[in-house]
GROMACS .gro file of C-alpha atoms in nm:
model
  265
    1MET     CA    1   3.921  -4.838  -0.231
    2LYS     CA    2   3.836  -4.474  -0.163
    3LYS     CA    3   4.103  -4.370  -0.413
    4THR     CA    4   3.943  -4.597  -0.673
    5TYR     CA    5   3.604  -4.433  -0.627
    6LYS     CA    6   3.761  -4.087  -0.654
    7ILE     CA    7   3.922  -4.180  -0.986
    8LEU     CA    8   3.592  -4.323  -1.111
    9ILE     CA    9   3.406  -4.005  -1.016
   10LEU     CA   10   3.674  -3.793  -1.188
   11LEU     CA   11   3.643  -3.994  -1.511
   12ILE     CA   12   3.263  -3.963  -1.506
   13PHE     CA   13   3.297  -3.588  -1.452
   14ILE     CA   14   3.540  -3.551  -1.745
   15LEU     CA   15   3.310  -3.762  -1.964
   16GLY     CA   16   3.008  -3.545  -1.885
   17LEU     CA   17   3.200  -3.223  -1.930
   18THR     CA   18   3.336  -3.342  -2.266
   19ILE     CA   19   2.986  -3.415  -2.393
   20ALA     CA   20   2.861  -3.076  -2.273
   21ILE     CA   21   3.150  -2.883  -2.430
   22ASN     CA   22   3.119  -3.059  -2.767
   23LYS     CA   23   2.740  -3.035  -2.780
   24PHE     CA   24   2.669  -2.687  -2.648
   25SER     CA   25   2.985  -2.481  -2.698
   26ALA     CA   26   3.052  -2.333  -3.043
   27ASP     CA   27   3.347  -2.126  -2.924
   28ASP     CA   28   3.674  -2.271  -3.057
   29PHE     CA   29   3.878  -2.097  -2.787
   30ILE     CA   30   3.675  -2.265  -2.513
   31LYS     CA   31   3.710  -2.606  -2.678
   32ASN     CA   32   4.084  -2.561  -2.734
   33THR     CA   33   4.135  -2.461  -2.369
   34PHE     CA   34   3.925  -2.756  -2.252
   35TYR     CA   35   4.130  -2.999  -2.462
   36LYS     CA   36   4.457  -2.858  -2.324
   37ILE     CA   37   4.341  -2.913  -1.967
   38PHE     CA   38   4.174  -3.253  -1.988
   39THR     CA   39   4.344  -3.425  -2.284
   40PRO     CA   40   4.630  -3.571  -2.071
   41PHE     CA   41   4.371  -3.756  -1.860
   42GLN     CA   42   4.174  -3.875  -2.162
   43LYS     CA   43   4.488  -3.981  -2.348
   44SER     CA   44   4.613  -4.187  -2.055
   45THR     CA   45   4.290  -4.384  -2.016
   46TRP     CA   46   4.232  -4.427  -2.392
   47GLN     CA   47   4.582  -4.557  -2.473
   48ALA     CA   48   4.595  -4.777  -2.166
   49GLY     CA   49   4.316  -4.990  -2.311
   50GLY     CA   50   4.226  -5.216  -2.024
   51TRP     CA   51   4.323  -4.975  -1.751
   52PHE     CA   52   3.964  -4.908  -1.648
   53SER     CA   53   3.876  -5.272  -1.595
   54ASP     CA   54   4.209  -5.358  -1.435
   55LYS     CA   55   4.222  -5.069  -1.194
   56LEU     CA   56   3.859  -4.984  -1.126
   57ILE     CA   57   3.638  -5.288  -1.182
   58ALA     CA   58   3.873  -5.554  -1.047
   59PRO     CA   59   3.913  -5.399  -0.699
   60LEU     CA   60   3.533  -5.380  -0.668
   61THR     CA   61   3.479  -5.748  -0.751
   62VAL     CA   62   3.791  -5.924  -0.631
   63GLY     CA   63   3.834  -5.737  -0.304
   64LYS     CA   64   4.150  -5.672  -0.114
   65ILE     CA   65   4.474  -5.825  -0.229
   66GLN     CA   66   4.772  -5.912  -0.015
   67THR     CA   67   4.988  -5.613   0.077
   68GLU     CA   68   5.329  -5.617  -0.088
   69ASN     CA   69   5.657  -5.505   0.055
   70GLN     CA   70   5.679  -5.126   0.007
   71ASN     CA   71   6.049  -5.117  -0.073
   72LEU     CA   72   6.009  -5.387  -0.337
   73VAL     CA   73   5.715  -5.199  -0.490
   74LYS     CA   74   5.921  -4.880  -0.515
   75GLU     CA   75   6.208  -5.066  -0.680
   76ASN     CA   76   5.971  -5.232  -0.927
   77LEU     CA   77   5.803  -4.903  -1.010
   78SER     CA   78   6.139  -4.736  -1.068
   79LEU     CA   79   6.249  -5.018  -1.298
   80LYS     CA   80   5.918  -5.014  -1.485
   81GLU     CA   81   5.943  -4.639  -1.530
   82GLN     CA   82   6.289  -4.674  -1.687
   83ILE     CA   83   6.161  -4.948  -1.918
   84ILE     CA   84   5.863  -4.735  -2.022
   85ILE     CA   85   6.088  -4.438  -2.100
   86LEU     CA   86   6.325  -4.651  -2.310
   87LYS     CA   87   6.033  -4.818  -2.488
   88SER     CA   88   5.872  -4.482  -2.561
   89GLN     CA   89   6.197  -4.345  -2.704
   90ALA     CA   90   6.242  -4.655  -2.920
   91GLU     CA   91   5.884  -4.633  -3.049
   92GLU     CA   92   5.921  -4.265  -3.132
   93ASN     CA   93   6.251  -4.325  -3.313
   94ALA     CA   94   6.091  -4.607  -3.513
   95ILE     CA   95   5.795  -4.387  -3.603
   96LEU     CA   96   6.019  -4.100  -3.709
   97LYS     CA   97   6.230  -4.338  -3.920
   98ALA     CA   98   5.917  -4.476  -4.085
   99ALA     CA   99   5.785  -4.125  -4.137
  100LEU     CA  100   6.102  -4.018  -4.311
  101GLY     CA  101   6.080  -4.321  -4.539
  102ILE     CA  102   5.716  -4.260  -4.627
  103SER     CA  103   5.774  -3.889  -4.673
  104ALA     CA  104   6.066  -3.949  -4.908
  105GLU     CA  105   5.872  -4.210  -5.104
  106ARG     CA  106   5.558  -4.001  -5.137
  107LYS     CA  107   5.738  -3.669  -5.199
  108GLU     CA  108   5.529  -3.492  -4.938
  109ASN     CA  109   5.589  -3.300  -4.617
  110MET     CA  110   5.436  -3.449  -4.304
  111VAL     CA  111   5.371  -3.347  -3.945
  112LEU     CA  112   5.399  -3.604  -3.666
  113ALA     CA  113   5.107  -3.584  -3.420
  114ASP     CA  114   5.002  -3.770  -3.106
  115ALA     CA  115   4.666  -3.949  -3.120
  116LEU     CA  116   4.486  -3.834  -2.805
  117ASN     CA  117   4.137  -3.981  -2.792
  118LYS     CA  118   3.835  -4.085  -2.995
  119ASP     CA  119   3.486  -3.948  -2.961
  120PHE     CA  120   3.236  -4.178  -2.794
  121LEU     CA  121   3.092  -4.304  -3.123
  122GLY     CA  122   3.436  -4.373  -3.272
  123ASN     CA  123   3.386  -4.139  -3.569
  124TYR     CA  124   3.644  -3.878  -3.477
  125LEU     CA  125   3.993  -3.864  -3.333
  126LEU     CA  126   4.172  -3.575  -3.161
  127VAL     CA  127   4.542  -3.502  -3.227
  128ASN     CA  128   4.778  -3.255  -3.060
  129LYS     CA  129   4.857  -3.044  -3.367
  130GLY     CA  130   4.658  -2.738  -3.474
  131SER     CA  131   4.667  -2.411  -3.661
  132LYS     CA  132   4.989  -2.307  -3.486
  133ASP     CA  133   5.151  -2.609  -3.657
  134LYS     CA  134   5.015  -2.503  -4.000
  135ILE     CA  135   4.745  -2.769  -3.995
  136THR     CA  136   4.441  -2.685  -4.209
  137LYS     CA  137   4.106  -2.849  -4.277
  138GLY     CA  138   4.103  -3.126  -4.537
  139LEU     CA  139   4.458  -3.258  -4.488
  140ALA     CA  140   4.500  -3.636  -4.512
  141VAL     CA  141   4.607  -3.834  -4.205
  142ILE     CA  142   4.792  -4.167  -4.219
  143THR     CA  143   4.959  -4.414  -3.984
  144PRO     CA  144   5.340  -4.432  -3.960
  145ASP     CA  145   5.333  -4.734  -4.193
  146GLY     CA  146   5.128  -4.546  -4.454
  147ALA     CA  147   4.766  -4.660  -4.401
  148LEU     CA  148   4.488  -4.405  -4.446
  149VAL     CA  149   4.321  -4.292  -4.122
  150GLY     CA  150   4.105  -4.000  -4.235
  151LYS     CA  151   4.127  -3.627  -4.287
  152VAL     CA  152   4.135  -3.311  -4.078
  153GLU     CA  153   3.778  -3.196  -4.016
  154LYS     CA  154   3.816  -2.921  -3.756
  155VAL     CA  155   4.122  -2.716  -3.656
  156TYR     CA  156   4.187  -2.543  -3.324
  157ASN     CA  157   4.498  -2.357  -3.216
  158ASP     CA  158   4.664  -2.653  -3.042
  159PHE     CA  159   4.452  -2.947  -3.159
  160SER     CA  160   4.275  -3.089  -3.463
  161GLN     CA  161   3.975  -3.317  -3.502
  162ILE     CA  162   4.018  -3.601  -3.751
  163ILE     CA  163   3.719  -3.764  -3.919
  164LEU     CA  164   3.797  -4.135  -3.957
  165ILE     CA  165   3.728  -4.329  -4.276
  166THR     CA  166   3.509  -4.555  -4.063
  167SER     CA  167   3.274  -4.263  -3.990
  168ALA     CA  168   2.931  -4.264  -4.153
  169SER     CA  169   3.014  -3.914  -4.280
  170SER     CA  170   3.320  -4.040  -4.471
  171SER     CA  171   3.291  -4.100  -4.847
  172PHE     CA  172   3.558  -4.092  -5.118
  173SER     CA  173   3.660  -4.254  -5.446
  174ALA     CA  174   3.928  -4.521  -5.455
  175GLU     CA  175   4.073  -4.796  -5.671
  176ILE     CA  176   4.052  -5.169  -5.607
  177GLU     CA  177   4.352  -5.348  -5.756
  178ASN     CA  178   4.237  -5.679  -5.903
  179GLU     CA  179   4.441  -5.922  -6.112
  180LYS     CA  180   4.401  -5.733  -6.439
  181THR     CA  181   4.355  -5.363  -6.369
  182GLY     CA  182   4.232  -5.106  -6.121
  183VAL     CA  183   3.859  -5.088  -6.053
  184LEU     CA  184   3.700  -4.761  -5.945
  185ALA     CA  185   3.479  -4.773  -5.635
  186VAL     CA  186   3.317  -4.546  -5.379
  187ILE     CA  187   3.442  -4.608  -5.025
  188LYS     CA  188   3.221  -4.527  -4.726
  189GLY     CA  189   3.222  -4.577  -4.350
  190ASN     CA  190   2.922  -4.722  -4.172
  191GLY     CA  191   2.976  -4.556  -3.835
  192ASP     CA  192   3.058  -4.866  -3.632
  193GLY     CA  193   3.426  -4.909  -3.711
  194LYS     CA  194   3.381  -5.067  -4.053
  195VAL     CA  195   3.435  -4.961  -4.416
  196PHE     CA  196   3.256  -5.082  -4.729
  197PHE     CA  197   3.271  -5.020  -5.105
  198GLU     CA  198   2.993  -4.981  -5.360
  199LEU     CA  199   2.918  -4.883  -5.722
  200VAL     CA  200   3.153  -5.141  -5.872
  201PRO     CA  201   3.011  -5.272  -6.204
  202GLN     CA  202   2.890  -5.632  -6.197
  203GLU     CA  203   3.124  -5.738  -6.478
  204GLN     CA  204   3.436  -5.646  -6.279
  205VAL     CA  205   3.611  -5.946  -6.124
  206LEU     CA  206   3.710  -5.900  -5.760
  207SER     CA  207   3.885  -6.129  -5.514
  208LYS     CA  208   3.917  -6.140  -5.138
  209GLY     CA  209   4.241  -5.966  -5.043
  210ASP     CA  210   4.244  -5.719  -5.334
  211LEU     CA  211   4.418  -5.401  -5.219
  212VAL     CA  212   4.232  -5.070  -5.203
  213LYS     CA  213   4.412  -4.738  -5.250
  214THR     CA  214   4.313  -4.375  -5.291
  215ILE     CA  215   4.294  -4.187  -5.619
  216ALA     CA  216   4.316  -3.815  -5.685
  217LEU     CA  217   3.954  -3.791  -5.805
  218GLY     CA  218   3.773  -3.516  -5.615
  219ASN     CA  219   4.094  -3.398  -5.445
  220ILE     CA  220   3.981  -3.552  -5.116
  221PHE     CA  221   4.301  -3.750  -5.061
  222PRO     CA  222   4.640  -3.767  -5.236
  223LYS     CA  223   4.661  -4.069  -5.466
  224ASP     CA  224   4.810  -4.408  -5.384
  225ILE     CA  225   4.749  -4.410  -5.008
  226LEU     CA  226   4.672  -4.763  -4.892
  227VAL     CA  227   4.319  -4.795  -4.750
  228GLY     CA  228   4.293  -5.168  -4.684
  229GLU     CA  229   4.186  -5.488  -4.856
  230VAL     CA  230   3.863  -5.647  -4.977
  231LEU     CA  231   3.705  -5.874  -4.716
  232ASN     CA  232   3.402  -5.988  -4.913
  233PHE     CA  233   3.173  -5.882  -5.195
  234GLU     CA  234   2.829  -5.962  -5.329
  235LYS     CA  235   2.653  -5.931  -5.663
  236GLU     CA  236   2.284  -5.858  -5.638
  237PRO     CA  237   2.082  -5.979  -5.942
  238SER     CA  238   1.856  -5.676  -5.923
  239SER     CA  239   2.145  -5.428  -5.933
  240SER     CA  240   2.402  -5.331  -6.196
  241PHE     CA  241   2.668  -5.297  -5.928
  242GLN     CA  242   2.837  -5.502  -5.660
  243LYS     CA  243   2.939  -5.403  -5.309
  244GLY     CA  244   3.136  -5.545  -5.020
  245ASP     CA  245   3.333  -5.489  -4.701
  246ILE     CA  246   3.688  -5.360  -4.664
  247LEU     CA  247   3.939  -5.426  -4.388
  248PRO     CA  248   4.086  -5.081  -4.309
  249TYR     CA  249   4.457  -5.123  -4.242
  250PHE     CA  250   4.478  -4.840  -3.989
  251LEU     CA  251   4.282  -5.057  -3.742
  252ARG     CA  252   4.544  -5.333  -3.743
  253ASN     CA  253   4.762  -5.154  -3.488
  254ASN     CA  254   4.691  -4.962  -3.170
  255PHE     CA  255   4.859  -4.649  -3.302
  256LYS     CA  256   4.975  -4.372  -3.069
  257GLN     CA  257   5.110  -4.133  -3.330
  258LEU     CA  258   4.997  -4.031  -3.678
  259LEU     CA  259   5.127  -3.841  -3.978
  260ILE     CA  260   4.943  -3.544  -4.126
  261ILE     CA  261   5.027  -3.486  -4.492
  262VAL     CA  262   5.081  -3.111  -4.512
  263ASP     CA  263   5.175  -3.060  -4.878
  264GLU     CA  264   5.387  -3.185  -5.165
  265LYS     CA  265   5.757  -3.107  -5.159
   0.00000   0.00000   0.00000
C-alpha cells in the first residue's frame, strides 16, 4: 500500500512539473532535458491505458488480496516479459513493413518515431525524434497505416511536438470524395478529440461514409493523405454552405509509433 502511495505522489509531482515547465519555461534546452528525464515515466503510464485505475485505485477500494506463491509469481513474470518482448518485436516489424509500403506508394521519405504522450487537453503529442533526426517544423505526421495525425509544431533536439488535427488550432483544406467528384472543404478540430468540416456549398451532395483526404492547397499537408470519413452533415436554410462531423481515422487505433513525412524522394 505504501508503494502505491509513493507511485501516486511521483505521478502527481511529474504532472505538476510538466505543467510548470510548459507554461513558464521558454528555454528549449530546459524543455528538451526535462523530456529526456521524465518521458519514460509518462510514456509508460500513457500507453498502459488503464494502469492507473488497475494499480492505484483498485488497491485503495478493494483492499488486500490473497498473497500468491512467490516462485510462481517470478515464473509468470519471466514468461510475461518474454511474451512482451516478442510482441513488441512483432509490432515493430509490422510497423516497419507498413511504413516501407506507404513510403514506396507515396514516393516520400519517412522517419519512424515513438508516440510518447499527449498534453492534458489532447491537442498535442510528443514524439522521440527532433532536430538531430532532421525533423523540422511543418512536417506531416501519419499512422503506420497512412491516416493523418497532424503536423510538427515545435522541434527540440531529441523530441518534437505534434499538433493533432483534432486541436482547435488545426485548420486545413481537404477533399471529400462523393459519388460524382471531389468536393473541397475546410477541415478543423474542435479541441475535444473531434474533427468537423465546413464551407461546402449547399448544392453538393454528400453521404455518410464519404472519404476525406488532403489536398496540396496551401502546402500544409502533402496531397492524398487519408483524414477520415463523413459522420454526418447538415444544411442550414440561412446559410449557403453545409457542415458536418468527420471520423478521424488516426483515432481508430491506440498507436504507439508514427511516421513523419520528411520529404519527397
